[in-house]
Structures are given as C-alpha cells and as structure tokens.
Coordinates of C-alpha atoms in Angstrom, one line a residue:
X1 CA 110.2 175.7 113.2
X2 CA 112.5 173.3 112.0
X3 CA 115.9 175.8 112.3
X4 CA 115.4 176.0 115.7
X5 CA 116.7 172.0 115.9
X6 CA 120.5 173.1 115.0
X7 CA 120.4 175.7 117.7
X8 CA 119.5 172.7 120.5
X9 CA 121.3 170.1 121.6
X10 CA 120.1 167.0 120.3
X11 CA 119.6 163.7 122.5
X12 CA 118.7 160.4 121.0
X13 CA 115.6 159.2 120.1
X14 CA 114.4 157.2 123.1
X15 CA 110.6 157.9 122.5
X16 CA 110.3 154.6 120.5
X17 CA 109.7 153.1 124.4
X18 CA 105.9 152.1 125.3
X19 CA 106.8 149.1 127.7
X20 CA 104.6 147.3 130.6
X21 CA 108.2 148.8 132.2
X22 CA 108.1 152.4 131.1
X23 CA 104.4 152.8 132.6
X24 CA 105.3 151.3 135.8
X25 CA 108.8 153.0 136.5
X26 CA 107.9 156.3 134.6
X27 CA 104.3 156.6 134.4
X28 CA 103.6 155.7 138.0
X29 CA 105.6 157.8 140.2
X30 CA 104.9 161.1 138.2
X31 CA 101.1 160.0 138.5
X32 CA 101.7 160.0 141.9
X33 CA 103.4 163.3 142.4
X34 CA 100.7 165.0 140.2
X35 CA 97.8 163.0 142.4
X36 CA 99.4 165.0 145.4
X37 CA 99.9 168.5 143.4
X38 CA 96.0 168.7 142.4
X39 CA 95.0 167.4 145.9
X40 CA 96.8 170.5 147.0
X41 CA 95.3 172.5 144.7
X42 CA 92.0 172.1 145.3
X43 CA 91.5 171.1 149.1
X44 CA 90.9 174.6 150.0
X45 CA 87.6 174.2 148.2
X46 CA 86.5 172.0 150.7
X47 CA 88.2 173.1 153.8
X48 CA 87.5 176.7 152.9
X49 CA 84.6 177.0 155.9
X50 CA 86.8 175.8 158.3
X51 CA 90.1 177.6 157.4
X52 CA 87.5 181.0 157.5
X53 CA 86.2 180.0 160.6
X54 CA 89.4 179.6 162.8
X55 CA 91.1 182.4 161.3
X56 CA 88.2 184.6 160.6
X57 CA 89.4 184.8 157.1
X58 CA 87.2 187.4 154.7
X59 CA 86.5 186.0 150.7
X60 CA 89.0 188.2 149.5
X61 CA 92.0 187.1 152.3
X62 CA 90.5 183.1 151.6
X63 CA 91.5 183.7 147.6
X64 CA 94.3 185.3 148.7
X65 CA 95.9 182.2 150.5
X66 CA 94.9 180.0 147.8
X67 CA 95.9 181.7 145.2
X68 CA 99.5 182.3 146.7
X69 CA 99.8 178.2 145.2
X70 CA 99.6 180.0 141.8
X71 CA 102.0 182.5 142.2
X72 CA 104.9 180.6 143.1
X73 CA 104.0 177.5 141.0
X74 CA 104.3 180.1 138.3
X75 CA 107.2 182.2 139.5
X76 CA 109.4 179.5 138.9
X77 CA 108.2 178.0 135.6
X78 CA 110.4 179.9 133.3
X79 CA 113.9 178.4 135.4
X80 CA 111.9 174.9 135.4
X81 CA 111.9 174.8 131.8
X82 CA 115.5 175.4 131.5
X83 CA 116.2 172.7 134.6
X84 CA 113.8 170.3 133.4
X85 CA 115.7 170.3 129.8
X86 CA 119.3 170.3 131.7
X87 CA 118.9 168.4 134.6
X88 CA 116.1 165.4 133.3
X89 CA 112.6 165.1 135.3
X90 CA 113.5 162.5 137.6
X91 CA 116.0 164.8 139.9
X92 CA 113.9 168.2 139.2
X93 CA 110.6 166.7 140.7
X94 CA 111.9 164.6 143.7
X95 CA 114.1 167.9 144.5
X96 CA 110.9 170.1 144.4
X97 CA 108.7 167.8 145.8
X98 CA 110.8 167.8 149.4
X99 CA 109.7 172.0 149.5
X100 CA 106.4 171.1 149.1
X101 CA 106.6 168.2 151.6
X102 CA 107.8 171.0 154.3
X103 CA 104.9 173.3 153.0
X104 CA 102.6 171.3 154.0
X105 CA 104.0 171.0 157.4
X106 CA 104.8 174.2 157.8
X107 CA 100.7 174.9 156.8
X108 CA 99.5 171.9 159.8
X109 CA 101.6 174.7 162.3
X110 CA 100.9 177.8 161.6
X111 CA 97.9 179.9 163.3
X112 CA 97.7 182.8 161.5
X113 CA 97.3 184.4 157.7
X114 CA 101.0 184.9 157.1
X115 CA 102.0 181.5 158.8
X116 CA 99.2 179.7 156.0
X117 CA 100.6 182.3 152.8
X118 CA 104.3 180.9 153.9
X119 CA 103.2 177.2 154.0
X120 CA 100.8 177.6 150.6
X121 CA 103.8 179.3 149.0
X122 CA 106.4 176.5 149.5
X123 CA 103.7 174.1 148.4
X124 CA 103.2 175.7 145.1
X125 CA 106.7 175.6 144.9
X126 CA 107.5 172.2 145.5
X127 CA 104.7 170.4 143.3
X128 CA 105.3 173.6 140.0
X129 CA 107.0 170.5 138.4
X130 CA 105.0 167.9 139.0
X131 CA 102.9 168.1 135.8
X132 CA 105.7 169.9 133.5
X133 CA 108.7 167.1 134.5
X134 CA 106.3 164.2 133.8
X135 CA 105.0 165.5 130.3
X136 CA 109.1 166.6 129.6
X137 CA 109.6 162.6 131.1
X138 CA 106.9 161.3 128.8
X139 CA 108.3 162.9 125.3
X140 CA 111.7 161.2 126.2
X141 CA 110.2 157.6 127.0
X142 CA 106.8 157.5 125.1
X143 CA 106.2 157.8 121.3
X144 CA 105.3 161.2 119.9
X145 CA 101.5 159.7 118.5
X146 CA 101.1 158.4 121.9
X147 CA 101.8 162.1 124.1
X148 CA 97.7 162.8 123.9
X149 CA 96.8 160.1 125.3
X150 CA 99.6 159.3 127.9
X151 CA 99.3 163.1 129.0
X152 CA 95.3 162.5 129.4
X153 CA 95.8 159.4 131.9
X154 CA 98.3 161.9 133.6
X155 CA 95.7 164.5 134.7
X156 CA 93.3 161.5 134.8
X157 CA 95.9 160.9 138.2
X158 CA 95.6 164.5 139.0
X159 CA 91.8 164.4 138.5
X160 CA 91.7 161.3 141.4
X161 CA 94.3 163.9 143.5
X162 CA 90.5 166.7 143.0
X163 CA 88.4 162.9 143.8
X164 CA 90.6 162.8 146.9
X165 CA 90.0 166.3 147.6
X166 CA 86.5 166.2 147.8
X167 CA 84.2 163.4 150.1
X168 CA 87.3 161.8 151.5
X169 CA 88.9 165.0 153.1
X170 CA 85.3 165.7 154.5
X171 CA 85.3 161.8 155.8
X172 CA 88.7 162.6 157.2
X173 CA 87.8 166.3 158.9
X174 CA 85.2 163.7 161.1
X175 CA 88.1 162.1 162.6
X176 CA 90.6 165.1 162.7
X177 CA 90.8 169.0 162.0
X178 CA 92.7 170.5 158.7
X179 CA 95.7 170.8 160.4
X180 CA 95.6 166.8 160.8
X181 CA 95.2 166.6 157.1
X182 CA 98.0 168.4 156.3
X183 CA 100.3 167.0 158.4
X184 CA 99.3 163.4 156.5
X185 CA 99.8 165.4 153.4
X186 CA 103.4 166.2 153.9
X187 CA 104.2 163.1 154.7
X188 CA 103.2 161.6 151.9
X189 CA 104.7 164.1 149.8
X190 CA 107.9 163.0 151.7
X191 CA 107.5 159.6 150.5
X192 CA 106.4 160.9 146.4
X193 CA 109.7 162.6 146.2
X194 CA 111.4 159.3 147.3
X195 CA 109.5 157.0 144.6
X196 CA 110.6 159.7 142.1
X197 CA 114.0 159.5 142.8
X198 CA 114.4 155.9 143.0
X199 CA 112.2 154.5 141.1
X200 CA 112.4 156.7 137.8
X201 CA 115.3 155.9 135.0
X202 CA 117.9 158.4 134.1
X203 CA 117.8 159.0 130.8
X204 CA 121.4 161.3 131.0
X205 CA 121.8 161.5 127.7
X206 CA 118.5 163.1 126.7
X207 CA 119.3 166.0 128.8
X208 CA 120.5 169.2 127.1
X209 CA 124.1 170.4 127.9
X210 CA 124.2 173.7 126.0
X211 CA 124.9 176.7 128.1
X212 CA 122.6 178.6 129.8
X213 CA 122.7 181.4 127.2
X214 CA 121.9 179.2 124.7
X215 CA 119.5 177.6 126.7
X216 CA 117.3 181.2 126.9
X217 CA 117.8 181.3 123.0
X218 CA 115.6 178.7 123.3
X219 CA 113.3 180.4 125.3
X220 CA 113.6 183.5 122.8
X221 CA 112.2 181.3 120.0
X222 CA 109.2 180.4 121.8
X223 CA 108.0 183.6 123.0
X224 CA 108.7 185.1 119.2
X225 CA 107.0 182.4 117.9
X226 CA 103.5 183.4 115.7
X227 CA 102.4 179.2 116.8
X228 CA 102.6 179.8 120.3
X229 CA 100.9 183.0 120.3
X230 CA 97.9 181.5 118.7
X231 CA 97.3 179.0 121.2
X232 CA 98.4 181.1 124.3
X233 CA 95.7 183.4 124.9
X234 CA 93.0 180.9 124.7
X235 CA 94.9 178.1 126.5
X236 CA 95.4 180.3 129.4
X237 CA 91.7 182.1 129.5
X238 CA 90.3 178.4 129.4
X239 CA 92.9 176.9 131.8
X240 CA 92.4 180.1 134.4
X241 CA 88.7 179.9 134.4
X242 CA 89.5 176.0 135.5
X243 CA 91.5 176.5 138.3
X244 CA 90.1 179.1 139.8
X245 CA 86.4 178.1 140.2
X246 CA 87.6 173.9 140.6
X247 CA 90.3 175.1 142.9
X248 CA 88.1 177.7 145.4
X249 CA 85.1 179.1 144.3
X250 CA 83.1 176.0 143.2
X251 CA 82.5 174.9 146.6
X252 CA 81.3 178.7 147.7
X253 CA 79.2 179.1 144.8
X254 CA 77.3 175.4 145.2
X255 CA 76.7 177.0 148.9
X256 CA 75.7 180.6 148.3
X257 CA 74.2 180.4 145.3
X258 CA 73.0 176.9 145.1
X259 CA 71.8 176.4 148.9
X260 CA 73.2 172.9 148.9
X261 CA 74.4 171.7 152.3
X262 CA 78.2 171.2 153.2
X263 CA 77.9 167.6 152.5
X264 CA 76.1 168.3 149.5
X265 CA 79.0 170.2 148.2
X266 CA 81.7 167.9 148.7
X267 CA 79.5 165.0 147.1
X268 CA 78.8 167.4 144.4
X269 CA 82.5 167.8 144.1
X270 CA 83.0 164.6 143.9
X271 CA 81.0 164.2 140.9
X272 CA 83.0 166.8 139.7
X273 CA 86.4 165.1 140.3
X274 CA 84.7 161.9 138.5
X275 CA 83.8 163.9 135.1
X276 CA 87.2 165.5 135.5
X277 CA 89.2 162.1 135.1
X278 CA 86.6 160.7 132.6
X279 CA 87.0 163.5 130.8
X280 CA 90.9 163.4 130.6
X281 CA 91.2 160.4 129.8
X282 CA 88.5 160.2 126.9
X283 CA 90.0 163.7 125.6
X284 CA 93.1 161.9 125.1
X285 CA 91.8 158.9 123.1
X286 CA 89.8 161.2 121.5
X287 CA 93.1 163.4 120.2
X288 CA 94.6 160.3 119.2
X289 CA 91.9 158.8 117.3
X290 CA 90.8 162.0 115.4
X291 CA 94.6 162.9 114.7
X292 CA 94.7 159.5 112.9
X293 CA 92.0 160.6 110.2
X294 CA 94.2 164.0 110.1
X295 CA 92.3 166.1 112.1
X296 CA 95.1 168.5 114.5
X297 CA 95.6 168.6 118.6
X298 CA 95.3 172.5 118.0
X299 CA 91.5 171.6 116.8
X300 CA 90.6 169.6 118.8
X301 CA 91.8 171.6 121.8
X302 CA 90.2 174.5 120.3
X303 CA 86.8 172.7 119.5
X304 CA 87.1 171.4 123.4
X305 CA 87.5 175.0 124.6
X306 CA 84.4 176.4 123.1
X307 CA 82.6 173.5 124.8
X308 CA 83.5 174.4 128.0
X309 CA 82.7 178.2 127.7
X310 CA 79.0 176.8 127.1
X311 CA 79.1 174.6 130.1
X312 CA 80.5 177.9 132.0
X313 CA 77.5 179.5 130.4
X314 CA 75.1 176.4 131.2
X315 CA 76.2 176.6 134.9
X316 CA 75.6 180.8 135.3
X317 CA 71.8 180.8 133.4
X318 CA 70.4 177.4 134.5
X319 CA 68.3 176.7 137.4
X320 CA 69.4 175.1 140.4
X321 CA 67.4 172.4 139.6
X322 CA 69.8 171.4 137.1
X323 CA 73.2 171.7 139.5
X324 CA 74.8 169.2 140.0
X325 CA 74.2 168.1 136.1
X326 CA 75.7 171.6 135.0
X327 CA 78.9 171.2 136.9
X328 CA 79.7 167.6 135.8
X329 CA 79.4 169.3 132.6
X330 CA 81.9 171.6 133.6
X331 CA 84.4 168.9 135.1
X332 CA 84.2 166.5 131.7
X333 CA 84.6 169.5 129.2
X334 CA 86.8 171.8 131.7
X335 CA 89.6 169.1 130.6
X336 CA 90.0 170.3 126.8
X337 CA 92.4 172.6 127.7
X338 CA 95.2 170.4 128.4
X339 CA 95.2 169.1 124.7
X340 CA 96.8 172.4 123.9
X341 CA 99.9 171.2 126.1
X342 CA 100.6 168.8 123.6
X343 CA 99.6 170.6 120.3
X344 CA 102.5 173.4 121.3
X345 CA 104.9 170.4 122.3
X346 CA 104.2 168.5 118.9
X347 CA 105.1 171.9 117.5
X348 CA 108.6 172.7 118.5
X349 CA 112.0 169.9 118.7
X350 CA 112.0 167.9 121.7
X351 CA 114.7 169.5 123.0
X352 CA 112.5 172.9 124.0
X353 CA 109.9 170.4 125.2
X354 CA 110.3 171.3 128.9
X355 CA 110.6 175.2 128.2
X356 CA 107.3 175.4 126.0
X357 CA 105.1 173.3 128.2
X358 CA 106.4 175.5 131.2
X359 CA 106.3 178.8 129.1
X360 CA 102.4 178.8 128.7
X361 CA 102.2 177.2 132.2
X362 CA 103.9 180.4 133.5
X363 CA 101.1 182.2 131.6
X364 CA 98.5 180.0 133.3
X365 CA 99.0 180.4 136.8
X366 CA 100.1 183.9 137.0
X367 CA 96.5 184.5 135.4
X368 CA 95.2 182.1 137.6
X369 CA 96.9 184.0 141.0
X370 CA 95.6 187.3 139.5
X371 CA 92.0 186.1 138.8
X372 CA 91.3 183.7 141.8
X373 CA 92.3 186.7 143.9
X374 CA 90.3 189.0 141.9
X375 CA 87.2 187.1 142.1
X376 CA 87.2 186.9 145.7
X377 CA 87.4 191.1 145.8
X378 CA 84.3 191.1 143.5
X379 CA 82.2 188.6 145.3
X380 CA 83.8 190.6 148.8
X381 CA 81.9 193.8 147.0
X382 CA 78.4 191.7 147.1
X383 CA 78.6 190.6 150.3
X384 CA 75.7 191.7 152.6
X385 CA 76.1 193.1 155.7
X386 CA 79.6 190.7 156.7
X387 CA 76.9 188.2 156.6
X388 CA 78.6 184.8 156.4
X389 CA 76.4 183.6 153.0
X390 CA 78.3 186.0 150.5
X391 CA 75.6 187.5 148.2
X392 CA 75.0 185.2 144.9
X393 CA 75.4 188.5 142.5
X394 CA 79.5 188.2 143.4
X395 CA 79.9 184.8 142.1
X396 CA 77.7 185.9 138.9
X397 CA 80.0 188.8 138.3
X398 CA 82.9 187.0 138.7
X399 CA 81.9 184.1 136.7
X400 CA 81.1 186.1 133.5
X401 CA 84.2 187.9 133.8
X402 CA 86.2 184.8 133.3
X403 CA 84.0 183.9 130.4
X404 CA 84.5 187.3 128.7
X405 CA 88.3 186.6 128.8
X406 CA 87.8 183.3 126.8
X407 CA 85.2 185.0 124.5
X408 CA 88.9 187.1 123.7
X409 CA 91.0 184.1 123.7
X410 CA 88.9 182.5 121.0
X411 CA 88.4 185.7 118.8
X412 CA 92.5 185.9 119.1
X413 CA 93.1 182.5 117.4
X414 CA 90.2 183.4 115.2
X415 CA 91.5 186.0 113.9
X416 CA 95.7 184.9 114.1
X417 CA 94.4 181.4 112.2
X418 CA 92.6 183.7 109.3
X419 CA 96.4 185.1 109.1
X420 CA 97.4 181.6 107.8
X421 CA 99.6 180.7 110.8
X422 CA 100.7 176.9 111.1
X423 CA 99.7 175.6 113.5
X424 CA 99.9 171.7 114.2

C-alpha cells in the first residue's frame, strides 16, 4: 500500500488539528449539510401514505421515486472522489448542495411521477457529498486516531436529520401538506450551502494537483486492491439493507405487517432515529477505545455487521409484541457499517481519501437504487386484490433477501481473510 504514496501528490500534514475551532468551523457546517441529506433520505418513510394517496402511486412506483435519491447520489461518486481530492470539501459541498436546494423546490411543484423523479434526482445529487466531503474534510483537519470517532458524531448529525424525519414532519404535515415541507426544505438547504462556503477554512494546499490521468491511477489502485475487496462486499450488503428499509420500507412494514397506527409509526421511527445516533456515536468511541488495546476498525466493523444481521433476523421471526424493541435494535446496530468507511480510509495515503470513501459509496447506493426498487416489485407481487394494506408475505420476502446478500458478504471476507489479506 505504501507505493501508492509516490504516485499522489502529497499535502502537509494538517491532521495534527483537534481545536474548540476546528469543531465549530469544520465540524459544524458539514454536520449540518449531512443533518439535511439524511432528512431527505428518509422523509419519504413517513410521507409515503400521503405521496401515494395524491398521486395514486403503486409500492413499486413509491420505491421507484425514492430510490431515484440513490441513483444519482451514486452516479456521481466516482467524479466526487476525484473533485473532492482536487478541489477540497468546502467548495464541492456548498456547490452541490445549491442542486439539491432546487430539488427540493422543484419536488414542493410538481404534480405528477416524473415532476417528483426530476426533483428526487437533483436532491440526490446535490447532498452525494455531503457525507464523503466532510469525512475527506475531517482526515485533513482531525488526527488519524481520532477519524472513528469524529466520523461517528457525523452520522450521529445525520441520525438527528432520520429524528427530524420522523414525529416532527408528522407534527408539521398538521399545519401544512408535503409540498409545504419541502418548500421549507430547500430553503434551508439554501442557507447549508452558504454556512459551507463561508464558514469552512480552505485548506488549498491539501488539495491534490496531479492531473486527471493521474488522478484515475489513483482510482485504478483502489479497485485492484485485494484490502478493498475484502471489505466491499459486506460493507455494501450491510449498508444496502440500511437504507433501504430506514429510508422506505420501515414505515410500510410497521403498518402492514405490524398493524401499528400512522402515529404509531412515526413514534416508532423516532425511536429508531434515537438508537440510530446512540449508536453512532457509541460505535465510534467504541473503535477508538478497542483500537487502543490493538484490536482493528476492519473487526470491529465486521463484528458490528454480524450484529445487525441478527437484529434483521430478530425483527423478521419475532412477534409483534416485541416491535418496537426489535427495530431499536435495528437502528443502534444498523450503524456498524459506517466503521468500515474508516478502516478502508486508514488503509490507503490520505491523498486517495476522497476517492476510497466515494468508491465503496458508489457501490452502496447503486445497490441501494437497485434493491429499494426491487423490494417494492416483490412486496407489489403480494399485494391482495390492489387492496391498500400490501400483503405482510412481500415485506417477509423482501426482507430475507437482503439478509441472504449479507450472509454472502460475510462468507466473502471469510473466506478472502483465510487468504491472509492485510487488512487494517
């Protein structure tokens, strides 16, 4: 790994920063972009009857529109890597963010399916670098020992964004409609992008300046190497079944399958939100502390996965009685999977930070487009009748499905880690 650091250019070290300063300027306003990306991401959960019933949207047209966010987050990973790495995180994200900003405008507007697929599109877009720019901004201004743990208050931010998502946007639909929402959203996106940009330090001389053909050599070392391979499939098996059922299907299945009512659900959901930012912030002191008494990130993050399979498993073979316990479960351990972010990052020279964390990102969402869509076609297969309640044998199907593709991404590492690989 270590022959890749002549091939990039090398800025200085300014990671030796931890200051009151560096959280307020640098911490702050990417917490706040990422707040506003997982908001996004997962509001559809809650707003889902209400986007079916005005537009008489079927399951598979509902995971559809929501999954669009996936795509064109990931559709534009790979060049984020290269820009985050060139340009720095500060004007990358406050660029983006203004797309996103007009996507959710553009969503308030529209009355029909395509008008909703063009405004979800531009959001994903606009907010695909609000989580990669801030973990590229944190190697540059935060010690390496300290990424875990920095990078767990950061989706501890984006874990408020899914709190935000839940009982407050059903508080807020009793005073206005979605559209209303939305139209809030975008302006406060408006006003992310500008904290970005004026608030974050320029660090120009920790950007990379090497051409953009040596720029994809960089990108050629990653996707040969035998470290990221190991990780990858699990990371993005784990990380898919995440977003998919936090980001849509949670709120369906707590109605269809566990009868609760619509406030129910978004309580529920907020529970869920809670054990989510517990969960990323413990699983970053947690890194940090065992990494001292030389136990690895990739471990941990491995351990953590296999966890959350069981709590998938818990929530598909339990009784209903035991709910709302089974998907906190699922929020707190659902959060592993990030620890992988920084086991790959801690693995390759700062300089390809931006293009590893965005590499298996890429991988992420495009599984997550494929699979959120997929599992609205199989629970559209068990629905009775075009009765509204979708039939509770979908959600089962497309549950295990998910958890068969992590039962493949753990038996991968299994078998690549028996191979001797070095992973860190």
């Amino acid at each position: 790994m270590n022959s890749h650091k002549s091939e990039e250019c090398q800025g200085p070290d300014v990671r030796q920063h931890g200051s009151i300063i560096n959280i307020l300027r640098v911490f702050l306003p990417f917490a706040c972009g990422y707040f506003l990306s997982y908001l996004y991401r997962v509001v559809n959960a809650v707003i889902a009857p209400d986007l079916a019933g005005d537009l008489s949207l079927a399951p598979a047209n509902l995971g559809l529109l929501t999954a669009v966010y996936f795509i064109t987050f990931a559709s534009f990973q790979i060049p984020l890597g290269i820009l985050l790495d060139r340009y720095g995180p500060r004007r990358v994200e406050s660029t983006l963010l203004l797309f996103a900003g007009l996507g959710a405008y553009i969503f308030s507007l529209s009355t029909s399916l395509t008008g909703l697929v063009i405004g979800r599109a531009f959001i994903g877009f606009g907010v695909s670098s609000c989580l990669m720019a801030a973990f590229k901004a944190y190697t540059l201004w935060f010690p390496k020992e300290k990424w875990p743990i920095v990078n767990g208050f950061q989706m501890a931010a984006g874990g408020l964004g899914a709190l935000a998502a839940t009982s407050p946007v059903e508080f807020a639909l009793g005073y206005t409609d979605w559209r209303g929402v939305f139209f809030a959203l975008s302006l406060a996106t408006f006003v992310a992008a500008a904290a970005v940009f004026f608030i974050v330090p320029e660090k120009k001389s920790a950007t990379c300046n090497d051409t953009i053909a040596q720029q994809f050599e960089g990108l050629k070392a990653i996707a040969t190497s035998r470290t990221f391979w190991a990780l990858a499939p699990l990371t993005t098996t784990s990380q898919t079944a995440f977003l998919s059922i936090q980001g849509l299907w949670s709120g369906p299945w707590l109605t269809s399958v566990a009868g609760l009512s619509r406030n129910e659900v978004a309580d529920t959901l907020f529970l869920v939100a809670l054990a989510m930012i517990a969960g990323f912030i413990s699983i970053g002191w947690l890194t940090q502390w065992l990494a001292r008494r030389k136990i690895s990130a990739t471990t941990t993050a491995v351990w953590g996965m296999a966890i959350f399979m069981v709590a998938q498993l818990l929530v598909l073979i339990c009784p209903v009685e035991y709910t709302v316990f089974n998907w906190i479960i699922f929020g707190f351990t659902g959060t592993t999977g990030i620890i992988a972010y920084a086991a790959l990052s801690q693995s390759f020279p700062a300089t390809l930070s931006g293009r590893v964390t965005t590499a298996i990102n890429l991988l992420v969402f495009v599984t997550a487009f494929c699979m959120q869509w997929l599992m609205g076609a199989i629970i559209d297969l068990f629905t009775q009748d075009q009765a509204t309640e979708l039939a509770a044998s979908g959600f089962y199907w497309s549950f295990s499905l998910l958890l068969i593709l992590q039962l493949f991404g753990l038996l991968s590492f299994w078998l690549m880690s028996r191979k001797a690989i070095d992973v860190t």
